[in-house]
Coordinates of C-alpha atoms in Angstrom, one line a residue:
X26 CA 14.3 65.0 -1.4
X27 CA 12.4 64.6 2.0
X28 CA 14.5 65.2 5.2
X29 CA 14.8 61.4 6.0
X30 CA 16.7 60.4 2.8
X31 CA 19.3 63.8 3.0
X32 CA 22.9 63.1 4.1
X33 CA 24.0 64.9 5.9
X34 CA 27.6 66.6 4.9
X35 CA 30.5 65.8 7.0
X36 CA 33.9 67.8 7.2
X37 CA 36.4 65.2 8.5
X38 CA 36.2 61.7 8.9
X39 CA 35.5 60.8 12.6
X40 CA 37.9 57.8 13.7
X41 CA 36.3 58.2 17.5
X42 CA 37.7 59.0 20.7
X43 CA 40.7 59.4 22.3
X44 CA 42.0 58.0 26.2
X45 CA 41.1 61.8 27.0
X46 CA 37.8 61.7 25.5
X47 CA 38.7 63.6 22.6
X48 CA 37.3 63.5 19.0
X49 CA 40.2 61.9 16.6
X50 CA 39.6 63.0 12.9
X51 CA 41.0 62.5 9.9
X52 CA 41.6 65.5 7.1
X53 CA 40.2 64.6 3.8
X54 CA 42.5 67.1 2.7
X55 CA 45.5 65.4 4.3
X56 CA 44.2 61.8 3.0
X57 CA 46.7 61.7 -0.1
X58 CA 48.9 61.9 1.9
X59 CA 48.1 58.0 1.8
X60 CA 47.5 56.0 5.3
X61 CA 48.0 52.7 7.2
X62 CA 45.5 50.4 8.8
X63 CA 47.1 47.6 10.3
X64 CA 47.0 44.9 13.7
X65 CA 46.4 41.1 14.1
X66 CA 43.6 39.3 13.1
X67 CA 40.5 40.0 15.0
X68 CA 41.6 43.1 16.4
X69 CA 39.0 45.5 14.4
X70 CA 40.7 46.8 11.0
X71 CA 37.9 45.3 8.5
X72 CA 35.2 47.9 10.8
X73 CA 38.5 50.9 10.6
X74 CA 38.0 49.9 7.2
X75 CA 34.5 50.3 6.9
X76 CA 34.2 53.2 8.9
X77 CA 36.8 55.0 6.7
X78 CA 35.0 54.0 3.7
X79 CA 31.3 55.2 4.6
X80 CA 32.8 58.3 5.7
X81 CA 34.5 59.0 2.4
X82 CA 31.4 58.3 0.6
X83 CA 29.4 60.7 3.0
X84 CA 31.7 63.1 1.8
X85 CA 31.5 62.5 -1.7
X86 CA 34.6 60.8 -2.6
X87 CA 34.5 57.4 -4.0
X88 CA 35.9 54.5 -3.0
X89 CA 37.7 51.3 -4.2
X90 CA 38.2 48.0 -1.6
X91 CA 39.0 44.5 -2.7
X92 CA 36.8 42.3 0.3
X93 CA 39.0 39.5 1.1
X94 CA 36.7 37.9 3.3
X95 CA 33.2 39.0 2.4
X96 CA 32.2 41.0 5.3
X97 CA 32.8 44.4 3.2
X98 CA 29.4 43.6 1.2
X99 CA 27.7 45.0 4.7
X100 CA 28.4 48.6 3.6
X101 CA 25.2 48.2 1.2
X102 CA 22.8 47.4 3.8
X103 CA 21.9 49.9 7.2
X104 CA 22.7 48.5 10.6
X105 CA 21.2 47.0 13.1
X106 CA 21.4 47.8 17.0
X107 CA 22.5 45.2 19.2
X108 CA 23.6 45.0 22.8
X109 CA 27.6 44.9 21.5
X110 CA 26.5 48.3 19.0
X111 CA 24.6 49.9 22.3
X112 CA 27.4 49.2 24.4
X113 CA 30.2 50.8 22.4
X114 CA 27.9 54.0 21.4
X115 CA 27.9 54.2 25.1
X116 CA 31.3 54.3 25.9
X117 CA 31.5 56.9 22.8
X118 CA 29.4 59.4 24.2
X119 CA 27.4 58.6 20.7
X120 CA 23.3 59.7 20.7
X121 CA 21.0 59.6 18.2
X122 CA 23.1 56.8 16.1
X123 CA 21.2 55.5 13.2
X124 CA 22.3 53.0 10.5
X125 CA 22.7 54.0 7.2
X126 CA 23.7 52.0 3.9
X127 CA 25.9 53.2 1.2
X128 CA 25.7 53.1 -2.2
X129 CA 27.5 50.0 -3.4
X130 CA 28.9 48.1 -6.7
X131 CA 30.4 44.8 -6.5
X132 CA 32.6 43.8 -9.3
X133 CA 34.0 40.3 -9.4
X134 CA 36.4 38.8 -11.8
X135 CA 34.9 35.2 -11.8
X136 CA 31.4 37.0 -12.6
X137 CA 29.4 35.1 -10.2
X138 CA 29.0 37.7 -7.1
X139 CA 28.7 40.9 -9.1
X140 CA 29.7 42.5 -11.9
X141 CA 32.3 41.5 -14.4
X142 CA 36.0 42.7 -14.0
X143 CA 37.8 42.4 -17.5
X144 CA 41.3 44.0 -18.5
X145 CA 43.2 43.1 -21.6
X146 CA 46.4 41.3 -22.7
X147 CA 47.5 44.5 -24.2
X148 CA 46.4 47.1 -21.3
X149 CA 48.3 44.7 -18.9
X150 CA 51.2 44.4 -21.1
X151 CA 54.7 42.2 -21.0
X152 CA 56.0 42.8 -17.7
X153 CA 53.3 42.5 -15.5
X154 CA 52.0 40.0 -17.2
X155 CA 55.4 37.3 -16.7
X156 CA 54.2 37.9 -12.7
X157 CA 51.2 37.1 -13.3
X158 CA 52.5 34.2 -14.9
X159 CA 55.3 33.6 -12.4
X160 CA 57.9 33.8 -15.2
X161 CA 61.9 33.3 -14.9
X162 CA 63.7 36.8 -16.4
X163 CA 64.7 34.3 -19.7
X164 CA 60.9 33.8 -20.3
X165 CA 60.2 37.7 -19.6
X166 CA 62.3 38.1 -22.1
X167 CA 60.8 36.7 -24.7
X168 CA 57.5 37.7 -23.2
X169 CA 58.3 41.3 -24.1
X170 CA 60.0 40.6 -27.8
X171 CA 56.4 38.9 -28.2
X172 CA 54.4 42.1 -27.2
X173 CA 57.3 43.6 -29.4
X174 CA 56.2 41.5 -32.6
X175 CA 52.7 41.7 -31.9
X176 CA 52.9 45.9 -31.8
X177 CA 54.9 45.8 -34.8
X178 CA 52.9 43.1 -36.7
X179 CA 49.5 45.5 -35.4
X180 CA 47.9 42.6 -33.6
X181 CA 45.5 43.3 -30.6
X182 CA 46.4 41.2 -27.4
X183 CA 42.8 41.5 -26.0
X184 CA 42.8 37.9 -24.5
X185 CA 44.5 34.7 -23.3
X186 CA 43.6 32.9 -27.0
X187 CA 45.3 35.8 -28.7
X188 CA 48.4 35.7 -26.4
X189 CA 48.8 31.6 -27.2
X190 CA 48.3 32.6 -31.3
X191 CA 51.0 34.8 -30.9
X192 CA 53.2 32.7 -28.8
X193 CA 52.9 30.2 -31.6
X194 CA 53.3 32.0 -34.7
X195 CA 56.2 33.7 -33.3
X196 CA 57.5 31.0 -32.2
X197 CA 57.1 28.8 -35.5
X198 CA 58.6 32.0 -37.2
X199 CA 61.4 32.2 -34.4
X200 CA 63.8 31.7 -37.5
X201 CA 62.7 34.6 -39.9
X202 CA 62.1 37.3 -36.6
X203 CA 66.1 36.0 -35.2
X204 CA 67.9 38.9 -37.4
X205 CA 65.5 41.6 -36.6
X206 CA 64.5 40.6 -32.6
X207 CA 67.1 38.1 -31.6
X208 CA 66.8 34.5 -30.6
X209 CA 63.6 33.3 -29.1
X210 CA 64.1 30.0 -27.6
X211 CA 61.0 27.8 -28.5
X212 CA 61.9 26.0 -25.3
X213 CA 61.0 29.8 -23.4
X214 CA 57.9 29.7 -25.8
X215 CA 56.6 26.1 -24.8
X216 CA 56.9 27.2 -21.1
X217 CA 55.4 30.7 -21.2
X218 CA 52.8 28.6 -23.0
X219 CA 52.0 25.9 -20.2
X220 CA 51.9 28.9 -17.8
X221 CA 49.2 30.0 -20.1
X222 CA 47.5 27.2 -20.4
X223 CA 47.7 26.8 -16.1
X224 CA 46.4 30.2 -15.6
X225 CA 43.7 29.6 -17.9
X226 CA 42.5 26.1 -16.2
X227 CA 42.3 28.5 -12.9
X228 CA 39.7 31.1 -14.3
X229 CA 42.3 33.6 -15.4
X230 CA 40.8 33.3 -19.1
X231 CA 37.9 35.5 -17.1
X232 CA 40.2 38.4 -16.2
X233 CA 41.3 38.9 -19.9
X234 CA 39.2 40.7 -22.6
X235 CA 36.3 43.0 -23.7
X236 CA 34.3 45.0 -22.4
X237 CA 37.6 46.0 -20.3
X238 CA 37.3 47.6 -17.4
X239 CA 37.1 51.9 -17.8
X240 CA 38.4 53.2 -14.4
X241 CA 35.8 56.2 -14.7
X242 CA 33.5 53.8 -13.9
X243 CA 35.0 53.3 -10.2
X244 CA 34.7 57.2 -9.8
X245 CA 31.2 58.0 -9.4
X246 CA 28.6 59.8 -7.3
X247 CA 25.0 58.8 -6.4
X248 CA 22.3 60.8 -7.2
X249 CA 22.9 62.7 -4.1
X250 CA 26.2 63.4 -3.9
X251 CA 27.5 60.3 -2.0
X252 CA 30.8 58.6 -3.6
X253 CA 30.0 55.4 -4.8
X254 CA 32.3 52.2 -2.7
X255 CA 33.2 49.6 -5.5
X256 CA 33.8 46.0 -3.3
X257 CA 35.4 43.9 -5.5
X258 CA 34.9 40.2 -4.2
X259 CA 38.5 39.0 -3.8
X260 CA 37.7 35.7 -1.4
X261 CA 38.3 33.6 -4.5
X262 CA 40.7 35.4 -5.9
X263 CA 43.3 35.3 -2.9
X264 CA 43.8 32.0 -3.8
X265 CA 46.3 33.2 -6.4
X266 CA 48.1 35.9 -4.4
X267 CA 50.3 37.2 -7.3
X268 CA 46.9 37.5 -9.8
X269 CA 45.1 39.4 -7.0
X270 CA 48.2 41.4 -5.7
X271 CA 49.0 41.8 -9.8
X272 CA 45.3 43.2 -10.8
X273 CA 45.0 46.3 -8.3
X274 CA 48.7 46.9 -9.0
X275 CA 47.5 47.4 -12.3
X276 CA 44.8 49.0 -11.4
X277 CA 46.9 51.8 -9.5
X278 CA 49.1 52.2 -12.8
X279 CA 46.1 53.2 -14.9
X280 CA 44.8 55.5 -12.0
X281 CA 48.3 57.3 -12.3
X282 CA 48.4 57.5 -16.0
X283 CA 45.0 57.9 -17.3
X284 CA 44.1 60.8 -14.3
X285 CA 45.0 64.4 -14.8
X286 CA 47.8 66.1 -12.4
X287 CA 45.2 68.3 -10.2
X288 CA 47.7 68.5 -7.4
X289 CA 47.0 69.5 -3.4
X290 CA 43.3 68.8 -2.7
X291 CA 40.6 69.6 -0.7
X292 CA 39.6 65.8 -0.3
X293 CA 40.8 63.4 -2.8
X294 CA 39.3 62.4 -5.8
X295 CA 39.2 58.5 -5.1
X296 CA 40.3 56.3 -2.3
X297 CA 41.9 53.2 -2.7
X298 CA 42.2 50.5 0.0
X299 CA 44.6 48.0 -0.5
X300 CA 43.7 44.9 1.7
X301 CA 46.3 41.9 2.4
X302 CA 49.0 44.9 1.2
X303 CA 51.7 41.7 2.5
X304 CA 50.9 40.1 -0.6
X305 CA 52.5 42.6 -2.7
X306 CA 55.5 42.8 -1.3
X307 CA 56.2 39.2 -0.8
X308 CA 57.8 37.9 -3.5
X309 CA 58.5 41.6 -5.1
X310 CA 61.9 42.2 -6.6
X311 CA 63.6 45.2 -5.7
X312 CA 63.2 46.8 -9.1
X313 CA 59.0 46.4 -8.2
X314 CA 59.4 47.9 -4.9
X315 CA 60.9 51.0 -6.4
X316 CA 58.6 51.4 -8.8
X317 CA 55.3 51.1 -6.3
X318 CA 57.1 53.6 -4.0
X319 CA 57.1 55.9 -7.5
X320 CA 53.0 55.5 -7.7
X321 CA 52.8 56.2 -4.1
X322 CA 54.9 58.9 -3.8
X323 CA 54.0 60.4 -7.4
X324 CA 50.0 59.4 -7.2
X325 CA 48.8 62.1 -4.6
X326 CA 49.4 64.9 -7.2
X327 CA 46.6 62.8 -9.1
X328 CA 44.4 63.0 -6.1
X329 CA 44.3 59.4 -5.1
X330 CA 44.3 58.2 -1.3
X331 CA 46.1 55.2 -0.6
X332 CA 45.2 53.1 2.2
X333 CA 47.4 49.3 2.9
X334 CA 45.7 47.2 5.0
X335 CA 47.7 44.4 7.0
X336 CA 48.4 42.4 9.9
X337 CA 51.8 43.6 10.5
X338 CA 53.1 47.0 9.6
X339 CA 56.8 46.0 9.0
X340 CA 55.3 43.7 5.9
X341 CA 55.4 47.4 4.0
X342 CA 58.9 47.9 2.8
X343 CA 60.5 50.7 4.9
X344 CA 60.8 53.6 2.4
X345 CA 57.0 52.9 1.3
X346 CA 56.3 52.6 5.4
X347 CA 57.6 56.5 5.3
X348 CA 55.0 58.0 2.7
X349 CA 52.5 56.6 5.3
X350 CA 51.4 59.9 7.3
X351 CA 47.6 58.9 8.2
X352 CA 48.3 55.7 10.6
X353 CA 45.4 53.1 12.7
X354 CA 47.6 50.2 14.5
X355 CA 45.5 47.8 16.1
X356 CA 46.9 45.4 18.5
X357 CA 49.6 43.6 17.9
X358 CA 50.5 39.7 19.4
X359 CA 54.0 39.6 20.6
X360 CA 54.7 36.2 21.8
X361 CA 58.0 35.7 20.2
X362 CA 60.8 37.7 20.3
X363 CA 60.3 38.3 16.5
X364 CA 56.7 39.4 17.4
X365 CA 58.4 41.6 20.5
X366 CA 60.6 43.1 17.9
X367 CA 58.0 43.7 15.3
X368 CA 55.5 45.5 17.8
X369 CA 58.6 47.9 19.4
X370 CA 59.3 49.1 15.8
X371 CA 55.6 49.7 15.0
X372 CA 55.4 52.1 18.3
X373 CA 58.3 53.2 17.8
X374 CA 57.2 54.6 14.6
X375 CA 54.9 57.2 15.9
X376 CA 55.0 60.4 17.3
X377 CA 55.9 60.0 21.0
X378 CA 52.9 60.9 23.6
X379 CA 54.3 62.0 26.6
X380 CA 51.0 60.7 28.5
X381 CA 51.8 56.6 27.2
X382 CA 53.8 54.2 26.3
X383 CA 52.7 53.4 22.7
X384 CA 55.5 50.1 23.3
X385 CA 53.2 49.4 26.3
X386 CA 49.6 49.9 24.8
X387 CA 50.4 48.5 21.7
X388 CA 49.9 44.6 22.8
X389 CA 47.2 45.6 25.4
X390 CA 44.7 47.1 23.0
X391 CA 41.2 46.0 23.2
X392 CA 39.0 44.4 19.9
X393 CA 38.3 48.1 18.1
X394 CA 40.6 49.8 20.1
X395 CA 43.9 51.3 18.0
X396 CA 46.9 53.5 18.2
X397 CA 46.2 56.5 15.8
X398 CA 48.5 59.3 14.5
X399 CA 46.8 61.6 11.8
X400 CA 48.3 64.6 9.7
X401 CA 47.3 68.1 11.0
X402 CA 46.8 71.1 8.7
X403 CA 50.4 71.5 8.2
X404 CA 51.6 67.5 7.6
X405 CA 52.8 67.5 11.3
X406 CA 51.7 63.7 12.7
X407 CA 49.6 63.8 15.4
X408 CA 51.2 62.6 19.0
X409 CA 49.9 58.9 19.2
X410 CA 46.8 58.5 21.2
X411 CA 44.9 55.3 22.2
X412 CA 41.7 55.5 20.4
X413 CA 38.6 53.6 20.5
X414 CA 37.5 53.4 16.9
X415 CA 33.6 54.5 16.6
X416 CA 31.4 52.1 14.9
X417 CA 30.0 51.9 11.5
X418 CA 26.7 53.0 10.7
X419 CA 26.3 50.5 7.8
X420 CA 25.8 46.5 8.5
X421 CA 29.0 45.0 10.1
X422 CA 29.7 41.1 8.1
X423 CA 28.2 40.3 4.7
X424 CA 24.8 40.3 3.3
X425 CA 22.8 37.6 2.1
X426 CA 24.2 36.8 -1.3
X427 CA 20.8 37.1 -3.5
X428 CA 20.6 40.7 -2.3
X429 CA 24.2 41.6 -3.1
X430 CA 23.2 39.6 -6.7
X431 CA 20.0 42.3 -6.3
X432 CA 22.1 45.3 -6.1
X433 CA 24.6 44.1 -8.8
X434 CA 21.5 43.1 -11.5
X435 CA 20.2 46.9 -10.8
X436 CA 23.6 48.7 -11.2
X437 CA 23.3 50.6 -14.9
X438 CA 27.1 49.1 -15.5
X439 CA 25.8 46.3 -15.6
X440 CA 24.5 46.0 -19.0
X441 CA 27.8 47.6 -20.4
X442 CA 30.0 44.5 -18.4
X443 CA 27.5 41.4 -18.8
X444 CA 28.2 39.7 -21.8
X445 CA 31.5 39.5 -22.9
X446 CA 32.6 40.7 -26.3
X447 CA 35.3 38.9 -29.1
X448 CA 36.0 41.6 -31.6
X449 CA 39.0 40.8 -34.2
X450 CA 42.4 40.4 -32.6
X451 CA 45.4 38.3 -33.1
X452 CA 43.7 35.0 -33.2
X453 CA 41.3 35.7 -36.1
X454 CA 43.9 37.7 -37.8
X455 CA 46.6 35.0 -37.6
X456 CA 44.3 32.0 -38.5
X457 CA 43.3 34.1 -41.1
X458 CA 47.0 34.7 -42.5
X459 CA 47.5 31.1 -42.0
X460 CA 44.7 30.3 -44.6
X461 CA 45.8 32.3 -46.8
X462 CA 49.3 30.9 -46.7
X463 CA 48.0 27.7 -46.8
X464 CA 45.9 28.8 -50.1
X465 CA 49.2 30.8 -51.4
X466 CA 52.1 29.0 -50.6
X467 CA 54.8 32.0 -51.0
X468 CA 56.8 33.1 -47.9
X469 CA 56.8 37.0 -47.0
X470 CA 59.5 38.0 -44.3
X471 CA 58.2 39.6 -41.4
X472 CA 59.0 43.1 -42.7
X473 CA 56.4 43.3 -45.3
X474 CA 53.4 41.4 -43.4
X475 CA 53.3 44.0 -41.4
X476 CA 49.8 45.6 -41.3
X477 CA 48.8 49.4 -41.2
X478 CA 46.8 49.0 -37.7
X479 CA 48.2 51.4 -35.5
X480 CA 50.7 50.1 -32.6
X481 CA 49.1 48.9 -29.2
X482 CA 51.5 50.8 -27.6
X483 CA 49.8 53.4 -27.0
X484 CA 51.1 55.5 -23.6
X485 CA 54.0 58.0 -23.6
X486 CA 54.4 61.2 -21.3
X487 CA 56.4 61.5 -18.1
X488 CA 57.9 58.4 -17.7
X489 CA 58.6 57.5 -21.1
X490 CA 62.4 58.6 -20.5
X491 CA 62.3 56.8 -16.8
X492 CA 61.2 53.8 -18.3
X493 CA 63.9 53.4 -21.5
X494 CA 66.7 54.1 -18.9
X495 CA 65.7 51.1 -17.0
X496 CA 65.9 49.0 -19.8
X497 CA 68.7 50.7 -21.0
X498 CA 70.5 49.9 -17.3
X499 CA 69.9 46.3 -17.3
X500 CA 72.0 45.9 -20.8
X501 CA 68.6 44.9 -22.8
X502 CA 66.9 46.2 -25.9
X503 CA 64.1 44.2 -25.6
X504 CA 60.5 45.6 -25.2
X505 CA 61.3 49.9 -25.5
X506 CA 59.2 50.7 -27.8
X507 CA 56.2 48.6 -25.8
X508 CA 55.3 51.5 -22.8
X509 CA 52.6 50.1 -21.0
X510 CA 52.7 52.4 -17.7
X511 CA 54.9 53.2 -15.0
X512 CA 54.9 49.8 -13.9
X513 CA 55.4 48.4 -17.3
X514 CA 59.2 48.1 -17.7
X515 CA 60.0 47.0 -14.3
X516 CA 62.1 44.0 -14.2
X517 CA 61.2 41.0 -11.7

């Protein structure tokens, strides 16, 4: 490899410099320790971001981002000086800068600005599927005694056509299942179906089916050693804040189970930036909030990073706030005594710096300025210090979209993702069962229709016992034997 195309190997991740001209780094080895990028809009946290992300790579640790607004797609392309680049290498104390692009997939559920994202009915399961659908707990219910037929029946749940094929049968059968599974309202059944059917008509059919998604595949290095930073386009699907806050939550459950326990490491193994991390806390239950501080306190021994991004640091629940030790505030507005209040307790949060204020600076901070307190060797946080956040060396704002459709086309996943694949599931099996029925009218009872395909539940381990006590504690049997991850049995 000619000296022009070798990377050079970095040790820490270089935030920039301190009030007191000091260099401000991050310790890869400290990064699972999980982190916080937040401030107002404007204020500089999509270039932290970026920053934080090309560095990683440099370092050979992949990356995951969703890119709420399309500026992330810049990572794939080398900057460009300009006179605001110049100025702030300047006040940096930065020479010899040079842009640089990083080696880039973009996925994209709706399949129209890079490569297709796909999970299945199954892999989701019961529970986080009802907030996907926005269900009541009456329609969860049934949800799971559904998932509970279809595992016992041996039906795949790959799509949204096999879910409504078992929504019907079951509930045209409600009367034969009753003694064995309990009552299942057809009225539940006709709603879980119209949420369906409304999910569908938004693109959600899209999200659902084969080739699904293999997490390896968001764990890779480049040829020379780089981590590879998957963007997932998310402009579209922030539209539908619980599908979009629902989908990476997922995709954080599979990272925990399907990853190996590799404990205390010298950089983590994959970073994963949560953007707009409000939106999954919203409308979260307390039972969800538990659960998500479980993956975040209980994921680092798996050697994933996690990074929330947000406007407001007191949108992260308070005992998910704690496991937080890496933290970037950018400015914060506080116009209103709720904003005064919110702004206090974000300073307030950090190690005091006997040379500032951090209640003072935090309001006065200048575009790509930020308040930063890292862990040190030991976990200690840093004292705060006022930090002017060095600039990317890949594009800042989006490419052109026929080159980001360019780099997608020449990705190798591509030809595994492309075209979409219908193997036999529940539909075909139960249209098949209903012509023979309809050929053989002779009723068989649910026990001996059963067929010899082994169960789609398919995950037990740690938290098998975890998850049957919280079902046991909210006085239901419904849905035990369906394990579908940590955050499978939470209730809403």
């Amino acid at each position: 490899m000619s000296e022009s195309n070798t990377i050079a190997p970095i040790a820490t991740i270089d935030l920039g410099r301190s009030s007191t001209n000091s260099s401000v780094n991050l310790l890869p080895a400290m990064a699972t320790r999980h982190g916080l990028i937040a401030g107002a809009t404007g204020t500089g946290k999509t270039v932290t971001l970026q920053v934080l992300a090309e560095q990683f790579s440099r370092l050979g640790v992949p990356v995951f981002m969703a890119d709420v607004k399309g500026d992330l797609s810049g990572l794939a392309q080398a900057g460009a000086m300009n006179n605001k680049l110049a100025d702030r290498l300047e006040r940096l104390g930065i020479l010899g800068w040079q842009g640089r692009a990083c080696p880039v997939i973009f996925w994209d559920i709706f399949q129209k600005n890079g490569i297709p994202v796909r999970t299945t009915i199954s892999e989701v399961g019961p529970l986080l599927l009802a907030r996907l659908l926005a269900l009541n707990d009456l329609q969860q219910d049934v949800l799971q005694v559904v998932f509970k037929v279809a595992d016992d029946q041996g039906l795949l749940l790959l799509d949204l056509k096999d879910l409504r094929a078992i929504l019907d049968w079951t509930s045209s059968h409600s009367s034969e299942l009753r003694n064995s599974y309990g009552n299942i309202a057809p009225a539940s059944a006709s709603a879980i179906q119209r949420s369906v059917v409304a999910f569908e008509a938004m693109g959600g059919h899209l999200l659902f089916g084969e080739p699904a998604l293999k997490l390896e595949h968001l764990m890779q290095l480049d040829f020379s050693g780089q981590g590879v930073i998957s963007v997932l386009d998310a402009a579209s699907l922030l539209s539908n804040p619980r599908a979009y806050s629902t989908l990476l939550l997922w995709m954080l459950s599979e990272l925990f189970e399907e990853l190996p326990e590799i404990g205390d490491v010298d950089k983590p193994r994959l970073v994963f930036f949560f953007d707009e991390a409000h939106l999954l806390f919203a409308d979260a239950p307390a039972a969800l909030k538990n659960k998500i501080e479980q993956v975040v306190k209980l994921i680092r021994s798996k050697g994933v990073a996690i990074f929330f991004v947000t406007q407001n640091p007191m949108d992260i629940p308070e005992s998910i706030l704690a496991q937080l030790g890496n933290r970037v505030q950018h400015a914060l507005r506080a116009y209103t005594p709720n904003e005064q209040r919110a702004a206090r307790a974000a300073a307030q949060s950090f190690r005091p710096n006997p040379q500032f204020s951090a209640e003072e600076h935090i309001t006065a901070l200048g575009v790509g300025e930020a308040l930063v307190s890292v862990l040190d060797a030991s976990g200690v946080p840093s004292v705060v210090e006022r930090v002017l956040i060095q600039p990317p060396a890949s594009q800042i704002g989006a490419i052109a979209a026929n080159d980001r459709l360019t780099l997608s086309d020449r990705s190798p996943l591509a030809s595994l993702y492309r075209e979409s694949i219908d193997r036999e599931s529940a539909f075909e099996i139960l249209r098949k069962r209903a012509t023979l029925n309809n050929a053989t009218p002779q009723s068989k009872s649910p026990s001996n229709t059963k067929s010899k395909v082994p169960s789609t539940s398919k995950r037990q381990g740690y938290f098998e016992s975890l998850t049957k006590s919280v079902l046991r504690s909210v006085g239901s049997s419904l849905g035990r034997e369906v394990i579908r991850g940590i955050l499978g049995s939470m209730r809403r």
